[in-house]
């Protein structure tokens, strides 16, 4: 739903969906899903005109994904 909302230009609505996904991935302790949700949320916020929060979340996503890559081998 987040991607669909984003495709329609409804960036704040998309961010709401990605925030929900982020909570679910964290609750499930699934770091790869968390990284994807962070990336999607960051993009939606950047598109919605929030470079501060969007940039911070993008940085967090990159750090997480790098850690996962290191853990994978």
Tab-separated table of C-alpha atoms in Angstrom:
chain	number	residue	atom	x	y	z
A	1	UNK	CA	0.000	0.000	0.000
A	2	UNK	CA	2.896	2.328	0.709
A	3	UNK	CA	4.347	1.916	-2.759
A	4	UNK	CA	0.943	2.405	-4.356
A	5	UNK	CA	0.384	5.590	-2.364
A	6	UNK	CA	3.845	6.811	-3.308
A	7	UNK	CA	3.185	6.108	-7.001
A	8	UNK	CA	0.040	8.233	-6.702
A	9	UNK	CA	2.026	11.101	-5.203
A	10	UNK	CA	0.462	10.617	-1.767
A	11	UNK	CA	3.802	10.748	0.027
A	12	UNK	CA	2.561	11.380	3.582
A	13	UNK	CA	0.074	8.525	3.237
A	14	UNK	CA	2.852	6.302	1.893
A	15	UNK	CA	5.052	7.228	4.854
A	16	UNK	CA	2.262	6.175	7.223
A	17	UNK	CA	2.186	2.723	5.610
A	18	UNK	CA	5.964	2.397	5.714
A	19	UNK	CA	5.989	3.380	9.400
A	20	UNK	CA	3.510	0.584	10.102
A	21	UNK	CA	5.663	-1.868	8.148
A	22	UNK	CA	8.733	-0.747	10.092
A	23	UNK	CA	7.017	-1.458	13.402
A	24	UNK	CA	5.965	-4.908	12.222
A	25	UNK	CA	9.456	-5.831	10.962
A	26	UNK	CA	10.975	-4.662	14.246
A	27	UNK	CA	8.419	-6.642	16.239
A	28	UNK	CA	9.313	-9.724	14.175
A	29	UNK	CA	13.032	-8.984	14.677
A	30	UNK	CA	13.614	-9.147	10.907
A	31	UNK	CA	16.486	-6.783	10.138
A	32	UNK	CA	16.314	-7.123	6.339
A	33	UNK	CA	12.643	-6.125	6.361
A	34	UNK	CA	13.444	-3.308	8.756
A	35	UNK	CA	16.105	-2.022	6.368
A	36	UNK	CA	13.708	-2.099	3.440
A	37	UNK	CA	10.988	-0.328	5.426
A	38	UNK	CA	13.481	2.329	6.553
A	39	UNK	CA	14.579	2.865	2.958
A	40	UNK	CA	11.008	3.193	1.725
A	41	UNK	CA	10.051	5.489	4.599
A	42	UNK	CA	13.083	7.700	4.004
A	43	UNK	CA	12.240	8.020	0.305
A	44	UNK	CA	8.608	8.895	1.021
A	45	UNK	CA	9.632	11.561	3.524
A	46	UNK	CA	12.195	13.026	1.153
A	47	UNK	CA	9.566	13.194	-1.591
A	48	UNK	CA	7.149	14.777	0.882
A	49	UNK	CA	9.639	17.571	1.553
A	50	UNK	CA	11.185	16.406	4.839
A	51	UNK	CA	14.916	16.148	4.048
A	52	UNK	CA	15.958	16.150	7.699
A	53	UNK	CA	14.052	13.092	8.844
A	54	UNK	CA	14.274	11.420	5.452
A	55	UNK	CA	18.041	11.822	5.378
A	56	UNK	CA	18.453	10.518	8.920
A	57	UNK	CA	16.364	7.432	8.170
A	58	UNK	CA	18.257	6.822	4.925
A	59	UNK	CA	21.529	6.925	6.851
A	60	UNK	CA	20.149	4.497	9.428
A	61	UNK	CA	19.018	2.169	6.630
A	62	UNK	CA	22.470	2.225	4.996
A	63	UNK	CA	24.158	1.428	8.317
A	64	UNK	CA	21.756	-1.441	8.948
A	65	UNK	CA	22.140	-2.888	5.452
A	66	UNK	CA	25.927	-2.684	5.660
A	67	UNK	CA	25.810	-4.539	8.978
A	68	UNK	CA	23.605	-7.196	7.419
A	69	UNK	CA	26.021	-7.529	4.524
A	70	UNK	CA	28.889	-7.956	6.962
A	71	UNK	CA	26.919	-10.568	8.894
A	72	UNK	CA	26.179	-12.446	5.688
A	73	UNK	CA	29.808	-12.989	4.910
